[in-house]
Amino acid sequence: MALIVQKFGGTSVGTTERIENVADRIGLFRDRGDDIVVVVSAMSGETNRLISLAQSISQKPNEREFDVLLSTGEQVTIALLSMALNKRGYEARSYTGSQVHILTDSAHNKARILDIEEKNLRTDLDKGRVIVVAGFQGVDEDGNITTLGRGGSDTTAVAIAAALKADECQIYTDVDGVYTTDPRVVPEATRLEKITFEEMLEMASLGSKVLQIRAVEFAGKYSVPLRVLSSFDEPNFDDEGANGTLITFEQDGEESEMEQALISGIAFNRDEAKLTILGVPDEPGVAYKILGPIGDSNIEIDMIIQNIGADGTTDFTFTVHRNDLEAAQEVLTNTAQELGAREVIGDDKIVKISIVGVGMRSHAGIASTMFKALAEEGININMISTSEIKISVVVDEKYLELGVRTLHAAFDLAE
Ligand code: ADP
Ligand code: ASP
Ligand code: MG
C-alpha cells in the first residue's frame, strides 16, 4: 500500500468517457489498497477557450479576473471525476485550489506555490476518501484566486506529493513517457525508461512541454519520485518499473556518467523571438545600456551575442519570449535613439533547438557533431549557447522539423 498522487492532463479528461476511464484506473489502485490524491487539468481545449473568451472582451484583461476565469476549467473536471468515482462506490471529494489552501504568491497567471496545508488532506485520506484537486490554481494571502502558468497542473501534483511525502507522483498524459524528443515531430523518437532530474530540468526549460519546468524544480527540491506515463495504457502492477519514464536523482543511479548516453534528448522551443540592434558605439557599458531597460520592463532575456566591433561600432543580438517581442522592440528602439545606433530588427520566425545530456560532460566533440549534421542539411545557425549538459542553437523557423530530425539521427537516438 502506497500514497500516490496521480495527475491527469487535459487530453486524459477530454470527454466524460475518458473521465470514466480515469475513474476506472483510480479504482484499480484503490482496490489494491493505495491511498490516492488526484490532480486534474481542465478538459482539453477548455483553457484555450476561456482565454479567447477573455480576449474577446479585452486584449489585456484584468489579471485578477483573468485568473478567476481560467480556474473554472479545472473546477468542472474535479466535480465530474468525483461523481464518476462515487458512482463506482469509491468515496471521493473534490476541492478547488483555494479549498485545499494551496497558498501562492500574488503573481497572477504565473503564481508560485508557497505552501500547502496538508491537515485537511490527511483527514480525508484517513477516512478512505479519494481526494480530487483542481490543478493549476491556488489562492494568495488576500484570498484572491491565482493560476500557475500554462501546464501548471503538473506543478500542483508535485507540490501536493511533496507536502504529503507521497511514495510517487504519477503524471498521466497522452504519451507513454518522456521521449528522446517530441514524438509528434519525430515518429522514430524512443521512450526513455529513466532520465536524470538534471536532464529533465534542461529539457523542460528548453521547451519540452511534457512537464512544466516548475514541477521538475519542485521534484528536485523535495526529492519527489516522479514518473510520466500514459493514461491510455493498462497499469502494469507486476513490473512497475516498466511503466512510463522515471525521473531519477543522480545519487540513486548506479550508472556512471561514462556509461550514460551522450545525448538523452532533443528539445525545441517555438516561443522565442530575436532582436538585433545594429551599429551601436562599441564602448564599455553598452551591454548594460541595452539590456538594463529590457530587464526594467520585466522582460526576460534568454540568449545573448555581441559581435566583435568594427569601425568603432558593434551589433548586439538577444532573444526574448515571442509574446514580449513587441514590448522589447519598443524599449530597444528608444535605447537605439539614445545611443545613436543605426537600426533595430525584430524577428519572430526563429526557433531554438537544443541537445541535452549529462554524458556531454565527459565527452568532447559533441558540438562538432551537432554543427556538422546541421551544416550537411544546409541549416544556418544564427546563435549558439552552451552549458555543461546542453547545446542550443537558434535557426530559422522553417528548419524546425528538419533540424530536430537531423539531430535525432546524428546522435542515434532512434535505437
Ligand atoms: P497534458 O495535457 O497531459 O499535460 P501536454 O500536452 O502538456 O499534456 O504534454 C504532453 C505532450 O508533450 C505530448 O503529447 C508531446 O507532444 C509533448 N512532448 C514534447 N516533448 C516531449 C518529449 N520529449 N517526450 C514526450 N512528449 C513530449
Ligand atoms: N489547464 C491548464 C493549461 O491548459 C493547466 C494544465 O493543463 O496543466 O495550461
Ligand atoms: Mg501539460
GROMACS .gro file of C-alpha atoms and ligand atoms in nm:
model
  452
    1MET     CA    1   0.000   0.000   0.000
    2ALA     CA    2   0.132   0.336  -0.101
    3LEU     CA    3   0.034   0.701  -0.108
    4ILE     CA    4   0.026   0.806  -0.471
    5VAL     CA    5  -0.051   1.141  -0.630
    6GLN     CA    6  -0.190   1.094  -0.981
    7LYS     CA    7  -0.222   1.384  -1.225
    8PHE     CA    8  -0.434   1.358  -1.540
    9GLY     CA    9  -0.379   1.613  -1.817
   10GLY     CA   10  -0.632   1.772  -2.049
   11THR     CA   11  -0.649   1.500  -2.314
   12SER     CA   12  -0.686   1.232  -2.045
   13VAL     CA   13  -1.000   1.404  -1.915
   14GLY     CA   14  -1.108   1.546  -2.254
   15THR     CA   15  -1.451   1.376  -2.261
   16THR     CA   16  -1.683   1.230  -1.998
   17GLU     CA   17  -1.597   0.887  -2.138
   18ARG     CA   18  -1.229   0.949  -2.069
   19ILE     CA   19  -1.313   1.078  -1.723
   20GLU     CA   20  -1.493   0.746  -1.661
   21ASN     CA   21  -1.179   0.563  -1.776
   22VAL     CA   22  -0.970   0.767  -1.535
   23ALA     CA   23  -1.212   0.671  -1.256
   24ASP     CA   24  -1.170   0.303  -1.352
   25ARG     CA   25  -0.793   0.337  -1.332
   26ILE     CA   26  -0.806   0.507  -0.992
   27GLY     CA   27  -1.035   0.224  -0.879
   28LEU     CA   28  -0.766  -0.033  -0.967
   29PHE     CA   29  -0.520   0.145  -0.736
   30ARG     CA   30  -0.779   0.181  -0.458
   31ASP     CA   31  -0.863  -0.188  -0.485
   32ARG     CA   32  -0.505  -0.281  -0.408
   33GLY     CA   33  -0.513  -0.052  -0.107
   34ASP     CA   34  -0.329   0.257  -0.226
   35ASP     CA   35  -0.422   0.599  -0.095
   36ILE     CA   36  -0.481   0.830  -0.388
   37VAL     CA   37  -0.481   1.205  -0.433
   38VAL     CA   38  -0.578   1.302  -0.786
   39VAL     CA   39  -0.496   1.629  -0.960
   40VAL     CA   40  -0.676   1.710  -1.283
   41SER     CA   41  -0.642   1.963  -1.563
   42ALA     CA   42  -0.929   2.123  -1.748
   43MET     CA   43  -1.079   1.922  -2.036
   44SER     CA   44  -0.854   1.962  -2.341
   45GLY     CA   45  -0.911   2.287  -2.527
   46GLU     CA   46  -1.102   2.439  -2.236
   47THR     CA   47  -0.827   2.669  -2.108
   48ASN     CA   48  -0.771   2.799  -2.462
   49ARG     CA   49  -1.145   2.857  -2.497
   50LEU     CA   50  -1.150   3.058  -2.173
   51ILE     CA   51  -0.851   3.263  -2.287
   52SER     CA   52  -1.022   3.356  -2.612
   53LEU     CA   53  -1.342   3.448  -2.427
   54ALA     CA   54  -1.139   3.689  -2.216
   55GLN     CA   55  -0.964   3.826  -2.521
   56SER     CA   56  -1.293   3.895  -2.691
   57ILE     CA   57  -1.360   4.139  -2.406
   58SER     CA   58  -1.009   4.281  -2.375
   59GLN     CA   59  -0.665   4.217  -2.523
   60LYS     CA   60  -0.522   4.289  -2.178
   61PRO     CA   61  -0.781   4.155  -1.935
   62ASN     CA   62  -0.758   4.245  -1.569
   63GLU     CA   63  -0.520   3.987  -1.427
   64ARG     CA   64  -0.720   3.904  -1.117
   65GLU     CA   65  -1.038   3.843  -1.316
   66PHE     CA   66  -0.846   3.650  -1.581
   67ASP     CA   67  -0.739   3.401  -1.312
   68VAL     CA   68  -1.093   3.377  -1.176
   69LEU     CA   69  -1.199   3.280  -1.528
   70LEU     CA   70  -0.914   3.040  -1.607
   71SER     CA   71  -0.954   2.849  -1.282
   72THR     CA   72  -1.309   2.744  -1.376
   73GLY     CA   73  -1.186   2.488  -1.631
   74GLU     CA   74  -1.039   2.265  -1.363
   75GLN     CA   75  -1.342   2.304  -1.137
   76VAL     CA   76  -1.553   2.125  -1.397
   77THR     CA   77  -1.325   1.822  -1.415
   78ILE     CA   78  -1.282   1.775  -1.039
   79ALA     CA   79  -1.658   1.756  -0.996
   80LEU     CA   80  -1.713   1.519  -1.290
   81LEU     CA   81  -1.432   1.286  -1.181
   82SER     CA   82  -1.557   1.277  -0.821
   83MET     CA   83  -1.905   1.191  -0.946
   84ALA     CA   84  -1.763   0.909  -1.157
   85LEU     CA   85  -1.570   0.773  -0.857
   86ASN     CA   86  -1.869   0.799  -0.623
   87LYS     CA   87  -2.084   0.619  -0.879
   88ARG     CA   88  -1.834   0.332  -0.867
   89GLY     CA   89  -1.856   0.311  -0.490
   90TYR     CA   90  -1.526   0.488  -0.417
   91GLU     CA   91  -1.585   0.776  -0.180
   92ALA     CA   92  -1.435   1.086  -0.336
   93ARG     CA   93  -1.425   1.456  -0.257
   94SER     CA   94  -1.333   1.735  -0.496
   95TYR     CA   95  -1.156   2.053  -0.390
   96THR     CA   96  -1.052   2.371  -0.567
   97GLY     CA   97  -0.701   2.503  -0.506
   98SER     CA   98  -0.827   2.759  -0.259
   99GLN     CA   99  -1.029   2.499  -0.067
  100VAL     CA  100  -0.719   2.284  -0.019
  101HIS     CA  101  -0.543   2.604   0.063
  102ILE     CA  102  -0.269   2.596  -0.193
  103LEU     CA  103  -0.111   2.924  -0.092
  104THR     CA  104   0.069   3.110  -0.371
  105ASP     CA  105   0.228   3.449  -0.422
  106SER     CA  106   0.016   3.712  -0.595
  107ALA     CA  107   0.178   3.695  -0.939
  108HIS     CA  108  -0.143   3.635  -1.134
  109ASN     CA  109  -0.110   3.398  -1.432
  110LYS     CA  110   0.230   3.274  -1.317
  111ALA     CA  111   0.193   3.236  -0.941
  112ARG     CA  112   0.436   3.027  -0.737
  113ILE     CA  113   0.320   2.783  -0.473
  114LEU     CA  114   0.442   2.886  -0.127
  115ASP     CA  115   0.269   2.637   0.099
  116ILE     CA  116   0.009   2.360   0.104
  117GLU     CA  117  -0.198   2.277   0.409
  118GLU     CA  118  -0.180   1.903   0.447
  119LYS     CA  119  -0.404   1.870   0.752
  120ASN     CA  120  -0.735   1.859   0.562
  121LEU     CA  121  -0.593   1.625   0.301
  122ARG     CA  122  -0.479   1.383   0.573
  123THR     CA  123  -0.823   1.385   0.735
  124ASP     CA  124  -0.987   1.278   0.409
  125LEU     CA  125  -0.722   1.016   0.338
  126ASP     CA  126  -0.767   0.872   0.688
  127LYS     CA  127  -1.137   0.836   0.610
  128GLY     CA  128  -1.052   0.636   0.299
  129ARG     CA  129  -1.155   0.904   0.054
  130VAL     CA  130  -1.004   0.972  -0.285
  131ILE     CA  131  -0.917   1.341  -0.294
  132VAL     CA  132  -0.962   1.515  -0.628
  133VAL     CA  133  -0.786   1.851  -0.651
  134ALA     CA  134  -0.811   2.114  -0.924
  135GLY     CA  135  -0.471   2.165  -1.079
  136PHE     CA  136  -0.318   2.491  -1.200
  137GLN     CA  137  -0.468   2.712  -0.928
  138GLY     CA  138  -0.415   2.846  -0.581
  139VAL     CA  139  -0.502   3.137  -0.359
  140ASP     CA  140  -0.288   3.428  -0.240
  141GLU     CA  141  -0.277   3.556   0.116
  142ASP     CA  142  -0.552   3.808   0.043
  143GLY     CA  143  -0.783   3.532  -0.077
  144ASN     CA  144  -0.751   3.607  -0.449
  145ILE     CA  145  -0.760   3.312  -0.689
  146THR     CA  146  -0.432   3.268  -0.877
  147THR     CA  147  -0.317   3.040  -1.159
  148LEU     CA  148   0.025   2.885  -1.206
  149GLY     CA  149   0.101   2.934  -1.577
  150ARG     CA  150   0.025   2.700  -1.871
  151GLY     CA  151   0.087   2.339  -1.783
  152GLY     CA  152   0.065   2.427  -1.414
  153SER     CA  153  -0.134   2.121  -1.307
  154ASP     CA  154   0.193   1.926  -1.317
  155THR     CA  155   0.326   2.161  -1.052
  156THR     CA  156   0.015   2.128  -0.835
  157ALA     CA  157   0.061   1.750  -0.839
  158VAL     CA  158   0.429   1.755  -0.750
  159ALA     CA  159   0.374   2.016  -0.478
  160ILE     CA  160   0.100   1.806  -0.319
  161ALA     CA  161   0.320   1.497  -0.342
  162ALA     CA  162   0.597   1.690  -0.168
  163ALA     CA  163   0.365   1.819   0.105
  164LEU     CA  164   0.228   1.470   0.174
  165LYS     CA  165   0.565   1.298   0.124
  166ALA     CA  166   0.390   1.069  -0.124
  167ASP     CA  167   0.559   0.750  -0.238
  168GLU     CA  168   0.525   0.855  -0.602
  169CYS     CA  169   0.385   1.133  -0.817
  170GLN     CA  170   0.247   0.994  -1.143
  171ILE     CA  171   0.190   1.234  -1.431
  172TYR     CA  172  -0.056   1.069  -1.672
  173THR     CA  173  -0.063   1.218  -2.020
  174ASP     CA  174  -0.127   1.134  -2.386
  175VAL     CA  175   0.218   0.979  -2.449
  176ASP     CA  176   0.362   0.688  -2.251
  177GLY     CA  177   0.661   0.870  -2.107
  178VAL     CA  178   0.939   1.114  -2.182
  179TYR     CA  179   1.080   1.052  -2.529
  180THR     CA  180   1.414   1.135  -2.687
  181THR     CA  181   1.222   1.420  -2.849
  182ASP     CA  182   0.859   1.515  -2.910
  183PRO     CA  183   0.718   1.203  -3.081
  184ARG     CA  184   0.477   1.428  -3.275
  185VAL     CA  185   0.774   1.579  -3.458
  186VAL     CA  186   0.996   1.271  -3.484
  187PRO     CA  187   0.790   0.949  -3.505
  188GLU     CA  188   1.110   0.743  -3.450
  189ALA     CA  189   1.163   0.902  -3.109
  190THR     CA  190   1.207   0.643  -2.836
  191ARG     CA  191   1.078   0.634  -2.482
  192LEU     CA  192   1.335   0.678  -2.208
  193GLU     CA  193   1.294   0.435  -1.918
  194LYS     CA  194   1.455   0.693  -1.696
  195ILE     CA  195   1.601   1.037  -1.724
  196THR     CA  196   1.805   1.225  -1.465
  197PHE     CA  197   1.643   1.511  -1.286
  198GLU     CA  198   1.906   1.750  -1.427
  199GLU     CA  199   1.834   1.643  -1.783
  200MET     CA  200   1.459   1.668  -1.731
  201LEU     CA  201   1.505   2.017  -1.593
  202GLU     CA  202   1.700   2.120  -1.904
  203MET     CA  203   1.451   1.953  -2.140
  204ALA     CA  204   1.160   2.132  -1.971
  205SER     CA  205   1.333   2.468  -1.964
  206LEU     CA  206   1.436   2.432  -2.329
  207GLY     CA  207   1.080   2.376  -2.444
  208SER     CA  208   0.969   2.012  -2.386
  209LYS     CA  209   0.621   2.076  -2.259
  210VAL     CA  210   0.567   1.723  -2.134
  211LEU     CA  211   0.636   1.855  -1.782
  212GLN     CA  212   0.608   2.212  -1.658
  213ILE     CA  213   0.953   2.331  -1.552
  214ARG     CA  214   0.837   2.435  -1.206
  215ALA     CA  215   0.709   2.083  -1.147
  216VAL     CA  216   1.057   1.947  -1.218
  217GLU     CA  217   1.216   2.212  -0.994
  218PHE     CA  218   0.980   2.116  -0.713
  219ALA     CA  219   1.052   1.747  -0.759
  220GLY     CA  220   1.425   1.823  -0.735
  221LYS     CA  221   1.396   2.043  -0.430
  222TYR     CA  222   1.190   1.792  -0.232
  223SER     CA  223   1.318   1.470  -0.395
  224VAL     CA  224   0.970   1.370  -0.509
  225PRO     CA  225   0.975   1.041  -0.702
  226LEU     CA  226   0.823   1.147  -1.033
  227ARG     CA  227   0.701   0.931  -1.321
  228VAL     CA  228   0.547   1.029  -1.657
  229LEU     CA  229   0.312   0.772  -1.809
  230SER     CA  230   0.016   0.720  -2.039
  231SER     CA  231  -0.342   0.739  -1.922
  232PHE     CA  232  -0.441   0.511  -2.211
  233ASP     CA  233  -0.225   0.206  -2.125
  234GLU     CA  234  -0.321  -0.054  -1.866
  235PRO     CA  235  -0.118  -0.014  -1.545
  236ASN     CA  236   0.149  -0.281  -1.508
  237PHE     CA  237   0.138  -0.377  -1.140
  238ASP     CA  238   0.376  -0.673  -1.179
  239ASP     CA  239   0.666  -0.465  -1.304
  240GLU     CA  240   0.612  -0.105  -1.203
  241GLY     CA  241   0.948  -0.010  -1.347
  242ALA     CA  242   0.808  -0.090  -1.692
  243ASN     CA  243   0.559   0.194  -1.669
  244GLY     CA  244   0.650   0.521  -1.837
  245THR     CA  245   0.960   0.724  -1.756
  246LEU     CA  246   1.106   0.767  -1.410
  247ILE     CA  247   1.286   1.091  -1.326
  248THR     CA  248   1.592   0.980  -1.128
  249PHE     CA  249   1.818   1.165  -0.889
  250GLU     CA  250   2.185   1.111  -0.951
  251GLN     CA  251   2.265   0.977  -0.608
  252ASP     CA  252   2.031   0.680  -0.662
  253GLY     CA  253   2.153   0.594  -1.011
  254GLU     CA  254   2.434   0.338  -1.022
  255GLU     CA  255   2.525   0.430  -1.376
  256SER     CA  256   2.836   0.641  -1.403
  257GLU     CA  257   2.839   0.933  -1.641
  258MET     CA  258   3.078   0.749  -1.871
  259GLU     CA  259   2.815   0.483  -1.930
  260GLN     CA  260   2.542   0.735  -1.993
  261ALA     CA  261   2.419   0.803  -2.342
  262LEU     CA  262   2.597   1.111  -2.476
  263ILE     CA  263   2.270   1.278  -2.556
  264SER     CA  264   1.944   1.188  -2.384
  265GLY     CA  265   1.712   1.410  -2.576
  266ILE     CA  266   1.639   1.697  -2.808
  267ALA     CA  267   1.418   1.986  -2.704
  268PHE     CA  268   1.288   2.273  -2.910
  269ASN     CA  269   1.113   2.598  -2.842
  270ARG     CA  270   0.890   2.783  -3.085
  271ASP     CA  271   0.815   3.060  -2.838
  272GLU     CA  272   1.120   3.280  -2.883
  273ALA     CA  273   1.193   3.588  -3.090
  274LYS     CA  274   1.520   3.758  -3.175
  275LEU     CA  275   1.611   4.126  -3.152
  276THR     CA  276   1.916   4.287  -3.307
  277ILE     CA  277   2.049   4.638  -3.259
  278LEU     CA  278   2.296   4.737  -3.529
  279GLY     CA  279   2.576   4.992  -3.524
  280VAL     CA  280   2.598   5.056  -3.151
  281PRO     CA  281   2.902   5.261  -3.040
  282ASP     CA  282   3.147   4.996  -2.911
  283GLU     CA  283   3.235   5.120  -2.564
  284PRO     CA  284   3.226   4.993  -2.205
  285GLY     CA  285   2.876   4.966  -2.061
  286VAL     CA  286   2.699   4.900  -2.389
  287ALA     CA  287   2.553   4.565  -2.283
  288TYR     CA  288   2.421   4.724  -1.968
  289LYS     CA  289   2.271   5.019  -2.155
  290ILE     CA  290   2.093   4.786  -2.397
  291LEU     CA  291   1.975   4.513  -2.161
  292GLY     CA  292   1.914   4.724  -1.849
  293PRO     CA  293   1.595   4.887  -1.981
  294ILE     CA  294   1.472   4.549  -2.111
  295GLY     CA  295   1.511   4.398  -1.764
  296ASP     CA  296   1.347   4.706  -1.608
  297SER     CA  297   1.044   4.635  -1.827
  298ASN     CA  298   1.021   4.286  -1.674
  299ILE     CA  299   1.115   4.116  -1.999
  300GLU     CA  300   1.324   3.804  -1.959
  301ILE     CA  301   1.624   3.764  -2.186
  302ASP     CA  302   1.745   3.423  -2.297
  303MET     CA  303   2.041   3.407  -2.536
  304ILE     CA  304   2.276   3.699  -2.599
  305ILE     CA  305   2.554   3.761  -2.853
  306GLN     CA  306   2.764   4.065  -2.914
  307ASN     CA  307   2.969   4.076  -3.231
  308ILE     CA  308   3.328   4.189  -3.247
  309GLY     CA  309   3.332   4.561  -3.316
  310ALA     CA  310   3.444   4.711  -3.646
  311ASP     CA  311   3.468   5.086  -3.724
  312GLY     CA  312   3.409   5.160  -3.355
  313THR     CA  313   3.059   5.010  -3.364
  314THR     CA  314   2.918   4.670  -3.279
  315ASP     CA  315   2.598   4.464  -3.331
  316PHE     CA  316   2.414   4.310  -3.041
  317THR     CA  317   2.153   4.030  -3.061
  318PHE     CA  318   1.937   3.867  -2.794
  319THR     CA  319   1.622   3.656  -2.767
  320VAL     CA  320   1.305   3.704  -2.564
  321HIS     CA  321   0.971   3.525  -2.538
  322ARG     CA  322   0.764   3.582  -2.854
  323ASN     CA  323   0.488   3.745  -2.652
  324ASP     CA  324   0.740   4.007  -2.537
  325LEU     CA  325   0.874   4.091  -2.884
  326GLU     CA  326   0.662   4.399  -2.940
  327ALA     CA  327   0.732   4.547  -2.597
  328ALA     CA  328   1.104   4.470  -2.623
  329GLN     CA  329   1.125   4.626  -2.967
  330GLU     CA  330   0.970   4.945  -2.836
  331VAL     CA  331   1.218   4.966  -2.548
  332LEU     CA  332   1.509   4.886  -2.777
  333THR     CA  333   1.408   5.149  -3.033
  334ASN     CA  334   1.425   5.412  -2.758
  335THR     CA  335   1.766   5.284  -2.649
  336ALA     CA  336   1.885   5.293  -3.010
  337GLN     CA  337   1.795   5.659  -3.036
  338GLU     CA  338   1.973   5.741  -2.711
  339LEU     CA  339   2.287   5.552  -2.812
  340GLY     CA  340   2.287   5.669  -3.173
  341ALA     CA  341   2.262   5.311  -3.302
  342ARG     CA  342   2.181   5.251  -3.667
  343GLU     CA  343   1.886   5.013  -3.665
  344VAL     CA  344   1.670   4.771  -3.461
  345ILE     CA  345   1.546   4.448  -3.618
  346GLY     CA  346   1.289   4.214  -3.464
  347ASP     CA  347   1.244   3.857  -3.591
  348ASP     CA  348   0.985   3.611  -3.464
  349LYS     CA  349   1.044   3.349  -3.735
  350ILE     CA  350   1.309   3.167  -3.533
  351VAL     CA  351   1.321   2.853  -3.316
  352LYS     CA  352   1.566   2.721  -3.064
  353ILE     CA  353   1.677   2.359  -3.088
  354SER     CA  354   1.878   2.205  -2.804
  355ILE     CA  355   2.054   1.877  -2.738
  356VAL     CA  356   2.064   1.767  -2.374
  357GLY     CA  357   2.266   1.502  -2.194
  358VAL     CA  358   2.474   1.461  -1.878
  359GLY     CA  359   2.703   1.236  -2.085
  360MET     CA  360   2.821   1.552  -2.262
  361ARG     CA  361   3.027   1.648  -1.957
  362SER     CA  362   3.277   1.372  -2.010
  363HIS     CA  363   3.288   1.367  -2.391
  364ALA     CA  364   3.439   1.608  -2.638
  365GLY     CA  365   3.323   1.655  -2.996
  366ILE     CA  366   2.951   1.670  -2.933
  367ALA     CA  367   2.926   2.029  -3.057
  368SER     CA  368   3.108   1.950  -3.380
  369THR     CA  369   2.880   1.651  -3.447
  370MET     CA  370   2.584   1.879  -3.398
  371PHE     CA  371   2.711   2.159  -3.619
  372LYS     CA  372   2.827   1.921  -3.892
  373ALA     CA  373   2.488   1.749  -3.908
  374LEU     CA  374   2.308   2.083  -3.938
  375ALA     CA  375   2.556   2.209  -4.198
  376GLU     CA  376   2.506   1.899  -4.413
  377GLU     CA  377   2.136   1.984  -4.434
  378GLY     CA  378   2.213   2.347  -4.522
  379ILE     CA  379   2.067   2.472  -4.194
  380ASN     CA  380   2.220   2.805  -4.099
  381ILE     CA  381   2.285   2.865  -3.728
  382ASN     CA  382   2.203   3.218  -3.605
  383MET     CA  383   2.303   3.186  -3.242
  384ILE     CA  384   2.467   2.926  -3.016
  385SER     CA  385   2.471   2.883  -2.642
  386THR     CA  386   2.617   2.604  -2.433
  387SER     CA  387   2.625   2.477  -2.077
  388GLU     CA  388   2.777   2.166  -1.920
  389ILE     CA  389   2.488   1.946  -2.028
  390LYS     CA  390   2.328   2.120  -2.325
  391ILE     CA  391   2.395   2.296  -2.654
  392SER     CA  392   2.130   2.522  -2.804
  393VAL     CA  393   2.114   2.679  -3.148
  394VAL     CA  394   1.877   2.934  -3.292
  395VAL     CA  395   1.774   2.864  -3.651
  396ASP     CA  396   1.505   2.982  -3.892
  397GLU     CA  397   1.161   2.854  -3.802
  398LYS     CA  398   1.126   2.671  -4.134
  399TYR     CA  399   1.409   2.436  -4.029
  400LEU     CA  400   1.246   2.318  -3.705
  401GLU     CA  401   1.131   1.972  -3.813
  402LEU     CA  402   1.430   1.907  -4.037
  403GLY     CA  403   1.673   2.026  -3.769
  404VAL     CA  404   1.524   1.812  -3.492
  405ARG     CA  405   1.503   1.504  -3.716
  406THR     CA  406   1.859   1.554  -3.839
  407LEU     CA  407   2.000   1.578  -3.487
  408HIS     CA  408   1.790   1.284  -3.368
  409ALA     CA  409   1.952   1.073  -3.640
  410ALA     CA  410   2.302   1.220  -3.593
  411PHE     CA  411   2.307   1.112  -3.229
  412ASP     CA  412   2.149   0.768  -3.298
  413LEU     CA  413   1.857   0.833  -3.071
  414ALA     CA  414   1.619   0.614  -3.265
  415GLU     CA  415   1.773   0.290  -3.133
  416ADP     P1  416  -0.110   1.715  -2.068
  416ADP     O1  417  -0.231   1.781  -2.124
  416ADP     O2  418  -0.134   1.572  -2.030
  416ADP     O3  419  -0.044   1.794  -1.961
  416ADP     P2  420   0.090   1.808  -2.255
  416ADP     O4  421   0.039   1.840  -2.391
  416ADP     O5  422   0.115   1.920  -2.162
  416ADP     O6  423  -0.010   1.702  -2.191
  416ADP     O7  424   0.226   1.721  -2.264
  416ADP     C1  425   0.229   1.605  -2.341
  416ADP     C2  426   0.284   1.637  -2.479
  416ADP     O8  427   0.419   1.679  -2.467
  416ADP     C3  428   0.292   1.519  -2.572
  416ADP     O9  429   0.170   1.499  -2.639
  416ADP     C4  430   0.406   1.556  -2.667
  416ADP    O10  431   0.360   1.606  -2.790
  416ADP     C5  432   0.479   1.670  -2.595
  416ADP     N1  433   0.622   1.647  -2.580
  416ADP     C6  434   0.720   1.739  -2.607
  416ADP     N2  435   0.840   1.688  -2.588
  416ADP     C7  436   0.824   1.561  -2.545
  416ADP     C8  437   0.914   1.457  -2.507
  416ADP     N3  438   1.045   1.474  -2.507
  416ADP     N4  439   0.860   1.339  -2.467
  416ADP     C9  440   0.728   1.320  -2.466
  416ADP     N5  441   0.637   1.414  -2.501
  416ADP    C10  442   0.684   1.534  -2.540
  417ASP     N1  443  -0.541   2.373  -1.794
  417ASP     C1  444  -0.413   2.442  -1.783
  417ASP     C2  445  -0.349   2.457  -1.920
  417ASP     O1  446  -0.408   2.420  -2.019
  417ASP     C3  447  -0.320   2.374  -1.687
  417ASP     C4  448  -0.274   2.236  -1.727
  417ASP     O2  449  -0.336   2.172  -1.813
  417ASP     O3  450  -0.176   2.189  -1.669
  417ASP     O4  451  -0.242   2.511  -1.929
  418MG      MG  452   0.090   1.957  -1.961
   0.00000   0.00000   0.00000
